[in-house]
Amino acid sequence: MSFKKCFALALNSLMTSKMRSFLTMLGIIIGVGAVIILVSLMNGMTGQVTGIFADLGTTGITVSVQDRGGSRKVTADDMYRLMEENPSLISGVSPNVTVPNATVKHQGNDITSSLSGVSEDYGKIRNVKLAQGRFLQYIDVAKKQKVCVIGAYQQKEFFDGAFALGETIKCSGEAYKVIGVIEEKADATAGSEDDVIYIPYPNAARMMGTDTISSFLIGAVTEEKVDAAVEVINKLLDDKIGDSDYYNAISMKQMLDSMNTILGTMETVLVCIAGISLLVGGIGIMNIMLVSVTERTREIGIRKSLGAKQKDIMRQFVIEAGTVSGVGGIIGIIFGAVVSMAAGSLLDLTVVPSAGAVAVAFGVSVGIGILFGFLPASKAAKLNPIEALRYD
């Protein structure tokens, strides 16, 4: 019997008992759908994380230093000197000083925000995009001028989203002139990326009553030179601090690689868990095919008496098992694609069902159907035709 004829018989068998066929395919449908949903959502999360890191600048290197007292410390001058000595590796340096829970006021309206003291290089390293005005410049930092760059949240709270340049706000009791407004990223809500105020770092250090800088943002010239830049930074820190427990230098590239590794591991684990449904579906197919062999014993006997060979009988039942799992796989693909796109919309993720995941899930579903259909097919092929004809 030809493959085409076996496939037609398999489809006819499916249509004869629709409910039983659907229940048989259910495990495959759920398994394939789960694989596509999980892979699509994980790809969406990976894309979102990559986008966030790209917005922050993949050439950035964050340096944290703990004060050991005495001469065991790193100053802003040390970092600027390192940049001058390594112009082919380091493109910018920004000491970072945070003033937490600062009271910010404008015309009787006040909010609580953290002030970030940075240098003029911060905007370039972090790819800060402005909706109005400009970012801090060298003269602002060098002269400790009382100017600031505010986020969309402050613009909304103080100026109702209107033009804010040239206006004055009070930060911890000191008047600061607004010279720039950052583009909105997170609906201009409190505590979000839009809730930020940048001022020159010497001003922030004075507010905190310290001359010790414990955090720096270093910009590598290119993404390819990040690792080399980290090496020279670590050498400086080792020379100045002496104990690696008291300092840390990590690049955005390293953080992105680590995050992608974690997400990749999570995806593998989740897909393996979803694959259990495919295994259960395969067992269901084997069970129903064994029942089918028993129900069609006389049919098998008649075919054998008319000259059908063992390989013909086996081919028929293997193709039937593969067809059941294949149709279930197609339904599972449709189900998985629809659910993953709906879930992506709810979670605000860009989700596109992966062609690779679809192909693998479908291939595995058909393979499982054929594998678990082999035992019933072998049993059918080995039936004695005389005993099969006597079966009632």
Tab-separated table of C-alpha atoms in Angstrom:
chain	number	residue	atom	x	y	z
A	1	MET	CA	0.000	0.000	0.000
A	2	SER	CA	1.345	3.414	-0.972
A	3	PHE	CA	2.128	6.162	1.525
A	4	LYS	CA	-0.663	8.289	0.039
A	5	LYS	CA	-3.214	5.531	0.581
A	6	CYS	CA	-2.002	4.907	4.162
A	7	PHE	CA	-2.247	8.638	4.910
A	8	ALA	CA	-5.799	8.782	3.493
A	9	LEU	CA	-6.815	5.808	5.655
A	10	ALA	CA	-5.267	7.498	8.707
A	11	LEU	CA	-7.238	10.701	8.116
A	12	ASN	CA	-10.413	8.671	7.590
A	13	SER	CA	-9.791	6.902	10.909
A	14	LEU	CA	-9.386	10.267	12.651
A	15	MET	CA	-12.636	11.614	11.201
A	16	THR	CA	-14.554	8.452	12.079
A	17	SER	CA	-14.078	9.038	15.815
A	18	LYS	CA	-13.463	12.763	16.249
A	19	MET	CA	-13.758	12.961	20.024
A	20	ARG	CA	-11.436	10.019	20.662
A	21	SER	CA	-8.941	11.415	18.153
A	22	PHE	CA	-9.019	14.841	19.802
A	23	LEU	CA	-8.495	13.402	23.278
A	24	THR	CA	-5.632	11.312	21.906
A	25	MET	CA	-4.010	14.412	20.419
A	26	LEU	CA	-4.606	16.579	23.488
A	27	GLY	CA	-1.275	15.771	25.136
A	28	ILE	CA	0.573	16.605	21.910
A	29	ILE	CA	-1.431	19.834	21.473
A	30	ILE	CA	-0.641	20.986	25.009
A	31	GLY	CA	3.024	19.980	24.744
A	32	VAL	CA	3.655	21.698	21.389
A	33	GLY	CA	1.662	24.757	22.471
A	34	ALA	CA	3.565	25.002	25.764
A	35	VAL	CA	6.942	24.786	24.022
A	36	ILE	CA	6.041	27.544	21.562
A	37	ILE	CA	4.524	29.764	24.265
A	38	LEU	CA	7.516	29.432	26.601
A	39	VAL	CA	10.153	29.877	23.890
A	40	SER	CA	8.322	32.874	22.410
A	41	LEU	CA	7.903	34.580	25.787
A	42	MET	CA	11.527	33.915	26.768
A	43	ASN	CA	12.685	35.333	23.425
A	44	GLY	CA	10.514	38.380	24.081
A	45	MET	CA	12.025	38.800	27.553
A	46	THR	CA	15.540	38.395	26.145
A	47	GLY	CA	14.819	41.044	23.523
A	48	GLN	CA	13.454	43.404	26.159
A	49	VAL	CA	16.472	42.905	28.432
A	50	THR	CA	18.852	43.407	25.506
A	51	GLY	CA	16.993	46.596	24.586
A	52	ILE	CA	17.243	47.923	28.145
A	53	PHE	CA	20.982	47.261	28.258
A	54	ALA	CA	21.409	48.804	24.814
A	55	ASP	CA	19.620	51.943	26.048
A	56	LEU	CA	21.975	52.058	29.030
A	57	GLY	CA	24.993	51.688	26.758
A	58	THR	CA	26.850	48.406	26.345
A	59	THR	CA	30.238	50.164	26.633
A	60	GLY	CA	29.593	51.263	30.227
A	61	ILE	CA	31.661	49.891	33.116
A	62	THR	CA	30.423	50.360	36.675
A	63	VAL	CA	33.104	50.653	39.365
A	64	SER	CA	32.287	50.362	43.077
A	65	VAL	CA	34.867	51.059	45.767
A	66	GLN	CA	34.619	50.647	49.551
A	67	ASP	CA	36.523	53.081	51.735
A	68	ARG	CA	39.378	51.329	53.566
A	69	GLY	CA	40.562	54.505	55.251
A	70	GLY	CA	43.989	56.129	55.061
A	71	SER	CA	45.534	56.332	51.616
A	72	ARG	CA	43.753	53.195	50.375
A	73	LYS	CA	41.226	54.988	48.197
A	74	VAL	CA	40.505	55.948	44.596
A	75	THR	CA	39.752	59.544	43.701
A	76	ALA	CA	38.094	61.127	40.698
A	77	ASP	CA	41.507	62.465	39.656
A	78	ASP	CA	42.851	58.893	39.594
A	79	MET	CA	40.114	57.851	37.196
A	80	TYR	CA	40.560	60.884	34.951
A	81	ARG	CA	44.311	60.237	34.886
A	82	LEU	CA	43.638	56.627	33.870
A	83	MET	CA	41.502	57.874	30.978
A	84	GLU	CA	44.275	60.215	29.817
A	85	GLU	CA	46.787	57.345	29.932
A	86	ASN	CA	44.509	54.972	27.984
A	87	PRO	CA	42.749	57.056	25.287
A	88	SER	CA	42.435	54.018	23.017
A	89	LEU	CA	40.431	52.133	25.666
A	90	ILE	CA	38.540	54.670	27.798
A	91	SER	CA	36.361	57.399	26.307
A	92	GLY	CA	34.759	58.906	29.415
A	93	VAL	CA	34.615	58.988	33.213
A	94	SER	CA	31.740	59.968	35.455
A	95	PRO	CA	32.044	59.936	39.253
A	96	ASN	CA	28.619	59.125	40.709
A	97	VAL	CA	27.274	60.537	43.961
A	98	THR	CA	23.694	59.832	45.027
A	99	VAL	CA	21.700	62.082	47.335
A	100	PRO	CA	18.817	59.851	48.446
A	101	ASN	CA	15.376	61.112	49.397
A	102	ALA	CA	16.092	64.736	48.592
A	103	THR	CA	13.205	67.203	48.858
A	104	VAL	CA	12.606	68.913	45.513
A	105	LYS	CA	10.288	71.951	45.355
A	106	HIS	CA	8.804	74.284	42.792
A	107	GLN	CA	6.244	76.996	43.557
A	108	GLY	CA	4.803	75.281	46.621
A	109	ASN	CA	4.734	71.839	45.069
A	110	ASP	CA	7.254	69.394	46.532
A	111	ILE	CA	8.238	65.793	45.858
A	112	THR	CA	10.904	63.407	47.154
A	113	SER	CA	13.498	62.249	44.626
A	114	SER	CA	17.048	60.984	44.543
A	115	LEU	CA	19.603	63.371	43.103
A	116	SER	CA	22.335	61.847	40.952
A	117	GLY	CA	25.612	63.721	40.905
A	118	VAL	CA	27.410	62.953	37.629
A	119	SER	CA	29.869	64.436	35.163
A	120	GLU	CA	29.349	65.605	31.593
A	121	ASP	CA	30.445	62.163	30.285
A	122	TYR	CA	27.524	60.378	31.939
A	123	GLY	CA	25.042	61.346	29.224
A	124	LYS	CA	27.312	60.020	26.479
A	125	ILE	CA	28.113	56.731	28.242
A	126	ARG	CA	24.478	56.016	29.180
A	127	ASN	CA	23.023	57.227	25.867
A	128	VAL	CA	20.783	59.721	27.660
A	129	LYS	CA	18.254	61.142	25.186
A	130	LEU	CA	16.860	64.603	25.792
A	131	ALA	CA	13.435	65.952	24.921
A	132	GLN	CA	14.467	69.534	25.721
A	133	GLY	CA	17.719	71.425	26.236
A	134	ARG	CA	21.109	69.874	26.869
A	135	PHE	CA	22.955	67.631	29.299
A	136	LEU	CA	25.611	68.778	31.780
A	137	GLN	CA	28.802	70.166	30.254
A	138	TYR	CA	32.405	70.350	31.478
A	139	ILE	CA	32.020	73.959	32.598
A	140	ASP	CA	28.960	73.061	34.701
A	141	VAL	CA	30.939	70.434	36.599
A	142	ALA	CA	34.214	72.366	36.828
A	143	LYS	CA	32.477	75.545	38.107
A	144	LYS	CA	30.037	73.577	40.304
A	145	GLN	CA	27.195	75.478	38.713
A	146	LYS	CA	23.731	74.999	40.092
A	147	VAL	CA	22.113	73.527	37.007
A	148	CYS	CA	20.174	70.307	36.610
A	149	VAL	CA	18.696	67.923	34.081
A	150	ILE	CA	15.311	66.557	35.116
A	151	GLY	CA	13.245	63.540	34.119
A	152	ALA	CA	9.759	63.409	32.600
A	153	TYR	CA	8.276	62.778	36.065
A	154	GLN	CA	9.565	66.093	37.442
A	155	GLN	CA	8.466	67.854	34.273
A	156	LYS	CA	4.941	66.488	34.701
A	157	GLU	CA	4.736	67.208	38.432
A	158	PHE	CA	6.162	70.724	38.353
A	159	PHE	CA	5.351	72.016	34.864
A	160	ASP	CA	2.401	69.864	33.709
A	161	GLY	CA	4.571	68.494	30.918
A	162	ALA	CA	5.143	71.972	29.461
A	163	PHE	CA	8.411	73.693	28.500
A	164	ALA	CA	10.707	73.613	31.548
A	165	LEU	CA	14.010	75.089	30.360
A	166	GLY	CA	15.170	78.098	32.346
A	167	GLU	CA	12.819	77.344	35.231
A	168	THR	CA	14.181	77.030	38.765
A	169	ILE	CA	13.583	74.186	41.206
A	170	LYS	CA	14.898	73.780	44.756
A	171	CYS	CA	16.908	70.653	45.495
A	172	SER	CA	17.570	70.143	49.225
A	173	GLY	CA	16.951	73.858	49.743
A	174	GLU	CA	19.268	75.044	46.931
A	175	ALA	CA	17.984	76.695	43.754
A	176	TYR	CA	18.904	74.876	40.528
A	177	LYS	CA	18.216	76.017	36.969
A	178	VAL	CA	16.695	73.427	34.613
A	179	ILE	CA	18.886	73.092	31.498
A	180	GLY	CA	17.506	69.828	30.109
A	181	VAL	CA	14.586	67.384	30.206
A	182	ILE	CA	15.076	63.678	29.508
A	183	GLU	CA	12.788	61.817	27.102
A	184	GLU	CA	9.948	59.904	28.738
A	185	LYS	CA	10.568	56.156	29.130
A	186	ALA	CA	8.199	54.823	31.800
A	187	ASP	CA	4.958	56.835	31.783
A	188	ALA	CA	6.514	59.574	33.948
A	189	THR	CA	5.705	57.834	37.250
A	190	ALA	CA	7.415	58.150	40.648
A	191	GLY	CA	10.261	55.709	41.217
A	192	SER	CA	10.541	54.885	37.514
A	193	GLU	CA	13.298	55.646	35.026
A	194	ASP	CA	11.630	59.022	34.499
A	195	ASP	CA	12.073	59.968	38.160
A	196	VAL	CA	15.622	61.337	37.992
A	197	ILE	CA	17.507	64.576	38.516
A	198	TYR	CA	21.119	64.986	37.396
A	199	ILE	CA	23.359	67.637	38.944
A	200	PRO	CA	27.165	68.147	38.870
A	201	TYR	CA	28.808	65.522	41.083
A	202	PRO	CA	30.827	68.028	43.203
A	203	ASN	CA	27.526	69.631	44.226
A	204	ALA	CA	26.080	66.256	45.229
A	205	ALA	CA	29.246	65.405	47.194
A	206	ARG	CA	28.947	68.706	49.067
A	207	MET	CA	25.297	67.964	49.882
A	208	MET	CA	26.358	64.590	51.293
A	209	GLY	CA	29.208	66.207	53.227
A	210	THR	CA	31.890	63.968	51.738
A	211	ASP	CA	34.844	64.190	49.415
A	212	THR	CA	35.051	60.409	48.922
A	213	ILE	CA	33.676	58.995	45.672
A	214	SER	CA	32.698	55.334	45.930
A	215	SER	CA	31.082	54.844	42.527
A	216	PHE	CA	32.245	55.594	38.985
A	217	LEU	CA	30.865	55.028	35.518
A	218	ILE	CA	33.580	54.415	32.920
A	219	GLY	CA	32.937	54.396	29.179
A	220	ALA	CA	34.965	52.132	26.888
A	221	VAL	CA	35.806	53.427	23.403
A	222	THR	CA	33.990	50.504	21.720
A	223	GLU	CA	32.169	47.382	22.853
A	224	GLU	CA	35.098	45.289	21.600
A	225	LYS	CA	37.476	47.124	23.969
A	226	VAL	CA	35.332	46.748	27.095
A	227	ASP	CA	37.247	43.725	28.414
A	228	ALA	CA	40.613	45.447	27.917
A	229	ALA	CA	39.294	48.566	29.672
A	230	VAL	CA	38.107	46.454	32.614
A	231	GLU	CA	41.610	44.989	32.895
A	232	VAL	CA	43.342	48.380	33.192
A	233	ILE	CA	40.693	49.568	35.665
A	234	ASN	CA	41.191	46.474	37.816
A	235	LYS	CA	44.960	47.035	37.742
A	236	LEU	CA	44.504	50.599	39.009
A	237	LEU	CA	42.092	49.437	41.721
A	238	ASP	CA	44.469	46.680	42.785
A	239	ASP	CA	47.344	49.164	43.018
A	240	LYS	CA	45.278	51.687	44.982
A	241	ILE	CA	43.096	49.422	47.135
A	242	GLY	CA	45.107	46.211	47.279
A	243	ASP	CA	42.231	43.911	48.245
A	244	SER	CA	39.718	42.770	45.629
A	245	ASP	CA	37.071	42.383	48.344
A	246	TYR	CA	36.928	46.173	48.540
A	247	TYR	CA	36.322	46.970	44.880
A	248	ASN	CA	34.407	45.716	41.884
A	249	ALA	CA	34.427	46.613	38.201
A	250	ILE	CA	31.721	45.105	36.009
A	251	SER	CA	30.746	46.050	32.489
A	252	MET	CA	27.254	46.261	31.053
A	253	LYS	CA	28.435	43.728	28.474
A	254	GLN	CA	29.283	41.240	31.248
A	255	MET	CA	25.939	41.866	32.917
A	256	LEU	CA	24.120	41.356	29.609
A	257	ASP	CA	26.013	38.116	28.924
A	258	SER	CA	25.201	36.857	32.430
A	259	MET	CA	21.550	37.792	32.044
A	260	ASN	CA	21.331	36.050	28.658
A	261	THR	CA	22.941	32.947	30.163
A	262	ILE	CA	20.405	32.918	33.006
A	263	LEU	CA	17.486	33.425	30.613
A	264	GLY	CA	18.846	30.711	28.314
A	265	THR	CA	19.061	28.256	31.214
A	266	MET	CA	15.542	29.150	32.325
A	267	GLU	CA	14.276	28.621	28.775
A	268	THR	CA	15.926	25.193	28.569
A	269	VAL	CA	14.458	24.101	31.914
A	270	LEU	CA	10.964	25.334	31.011
A	271	VAL	CA	11.050	23.687	27.585
A	272	CYS	CA	12.140	20.407	29.190
A	273	ILE	CA	9.206	20.654	31.607
A	274	ALA	CA	6.848	21.390	28.707
A	275	GLY	CA	8.360	18.435	26.844
A	276	ILE	CA	6.914	16.139	29.500
A	277	SER	CA	3.502	16.900	27.977
A	278	LEU	CA	4.798	15.622	24.638
A	279	LEU	CA	5.945	12.427	26.328
A	280	VAL	CA	2.543	11.994	27.964
A	281	GLY	CA	0.929	12.665	24.598
A	282	GLY	CA	3.092	9.965	23.015
A	283	ILE	CA	2.009	7.472	25.665
A	284	GLY	CA	-1.610	8.394	24.934
A	285	ILE	CA	-1.074	7.750	21.221
A	286	MET	CA	0.511	4.350	21.945
A	287	ASN	CA	-2.410	3.439	24.203
A	288	ILE	CA	-5.070	4.355	21.666
A	289	MET	CA	-3.168	2.636	18.841
A	290	LEU	CA	-3.015	-0.578	20.883
A	291	VAL	CA	-6.784	-0.313	21.333
A	292	SER	CA	-7.144	0.332	17.607
A	293	VAL	CA	-5.113	-2.772	16.758
A	294	THR	CA	-7.383	-4.843	18.980
A	295	GLU	CA	-10.545	-3.342	17.435
A	296	ARG	CA	-9.278	-3.912	13.894
A	297	THR	CA	-7.944	-7.437	14.325
A	298	ARG	CA	-10.342	-8.933	11.779
A	299	GLU	CA	-9.486	-6.134	9.308
A	300	ILE	CA	-5.798	-6.975	9.700
A	301	GLY	CA	-6.550	-10.671	9.188
A	302	ILE	CA	-8.505	-9.949	5.996
A	303	ARG	CA	-5.716	-7.754	4.607
A	304	LYS	CA	-3.108	-10.397	5.378
A	305	SER	CA	-5.210	-13.118	3.748
A	306	LEU	CA	-5.413	-10.943	0.634
A	307	GLY	CA	-1.614	-10.729	0.449
A	308	ALA	CA	-0.642	-7.786	2.632
A	309	LYS	CA	2.859	-8.204	4.067
A	310	GLN	CA	4.069	-7.411	7.584
A	311	LYS	CA	5.773	-4.231	6.358
A	312	ASP	CA	2.476	-3.060	4.770
A	313	ILE	CA	0.559	-3.515	8.022
A	314	MET	CA	3.345	-1.875	10.042
A	315	ARG	CA	3.557	1.064	7.631
A	316	GLN	CA	-0.191	1.642	7.878
A	317	PHE	CA	-0.227	1.860	11.687
A	318	VAL	CA	3.017	3.836	11.971
A	319	ILE	CA	1.716	6.398	9.463
A	320	GLU	CA	-1.579	6.532	11.339
A	321	ALA	CA	0.252	7.254	14.625
A	322	GLY	CA	2.409	9.894	12.888
A	323	THR	CA	-0.689	11.498	11.386
A	324	VAL	CA	-2.398	11.720	14.780
A	325	SER	CA	0.632	13.403	16.333
A	326	GLY	CA	1.195	15.590	13.241
A	327	VAL	CA	-2.359	16.945	13.250
A	328	GLY	CA	-2.074	17.475	17.010
A	329	GLY	CA	1.194	19.299	16.388
A	330	ILE	CA	-0.418	21.651	13.856
A	331	ILE	CA	-3.266	22.450	16.247
A	332	GLY	CA	-0.685	22.942	19.030
A	333	ILE	CA	1.290	25.381	16.853
A	334	ILE	CA	-1.803	27.485	16.201
A	335	PHE	CA	-2.781	27.358	19.878
A	336	GLY	CA	0.754	28.258	21.017
A	337	ALA	CA	1.108	31.147	18.558
A	338	VAL	CA	-2.234	32.703	19.531
A	339	VAL	CA	-1.663	32.348	23.293
A	340	SER	CA	1.956	33.573	23.156
A	341	MET	CA	0.997	36.711	21.219
A	342	ALA	CA	-1.893	37.383	23.604
A	343	ALA	CA	0.382	36.869	26.628
A	344	GLY	CA	3.010	39.126	25.053
A	345	SER	CA	0.422	41.857	24.632
A	346	LEU	CA	-0.624	41.563	28.282
A	347	LEU	CA	2.994	41.580	29.502
A	348	ASP	CA	4.013	44.389	27.129
A	349	LEU	CA	6.567	42.162	25.371
A	350	THR	CA	7.343	41.972	21.674
A	351	VAL	CA	6.527	38.320	21.058
A	352	VAL	CA	6.919	36.623	17.698
A	353	PRO	CA	6.622	32.802	17.617
A	354	SER	CA	10.051	31.440	16.765
A	355	ALA	CA	10.238	29.588	13.454
A	356	GLY	CA	12.900	27.341	14.978
A	357	ALA	CA	10.714	26.516	17.985
A	358	VAL	CA	7.752	25.775	15.698
A	359	ALA	CA	9.838	23.469	13.486
A	360	VAL	CA	11.423	21.650	16.434
A	361	ALA	CA	8.141	21.268	18.330
A	362	PHE	CA	6.343	19.932	15.257
A	363	GLY	CA	9.213	17.599	14.340
A	364	VAL	CA	9.418	16.247	17.886
A	365	SER	CA	5.648	15.736	18.048
A	366	VAL	CA	5.626	13.710	14.804
A	367	GLY	CA	8.728	11.810	15.913
A	368	ILE	CA	7.127	10.932	19.251
A	369	GLY	CA	3.974	9.775	17.465
A	370	ILE	CA	5.968	7.499	15.181
A	371	LEU	CA	8.129	6.226	18.037
A	372	PHE	CA	5.187	5.384	20.290
A	373	GLY	CA	3.216	4.040	17.329
A	374	PHE	CA	5.928	1.532	16.493
A	375	LEU	CA	4.968	-0.981	19.235
A	376	PRO	CA	1.264	-1.163	18.260
A	377	ALA	CA	2.271	-1.329	14.578
A	378	SER	CA	4.678	-4.181	15.296
A	379	LYS	CA	1.972	-6.013	17.232
A	380	ALA	CA	-0.456	-5.591	14.323
A	381	ALA	CA	2.104	-6.750	11.761
A	382	LYS	CA	2.886	-9.934	13.734
A	383	LEU	CA	-0.740	-11.092	14.056
A	384	ASN	CA	-1.439	-14.553	12.668
A	385	PRO	CA	-3.945	-14.044	9.811
A	386	ILE	CA	-5.943	-17.193	10.658
A	387	GLU	CA	-6.283	-16.232	14.337
A	388	ALA	CA	-7.074	-12.689	13.303
A	389	LEU	CA	-9.923	-13.871	11.049
A	390	ARG	CA	-11.369	-15.898	13.911
A	391	TYR	CA	-11.260	-12.895	16.259
A	392	ASP	CA	-14.691	-11.648	17.278
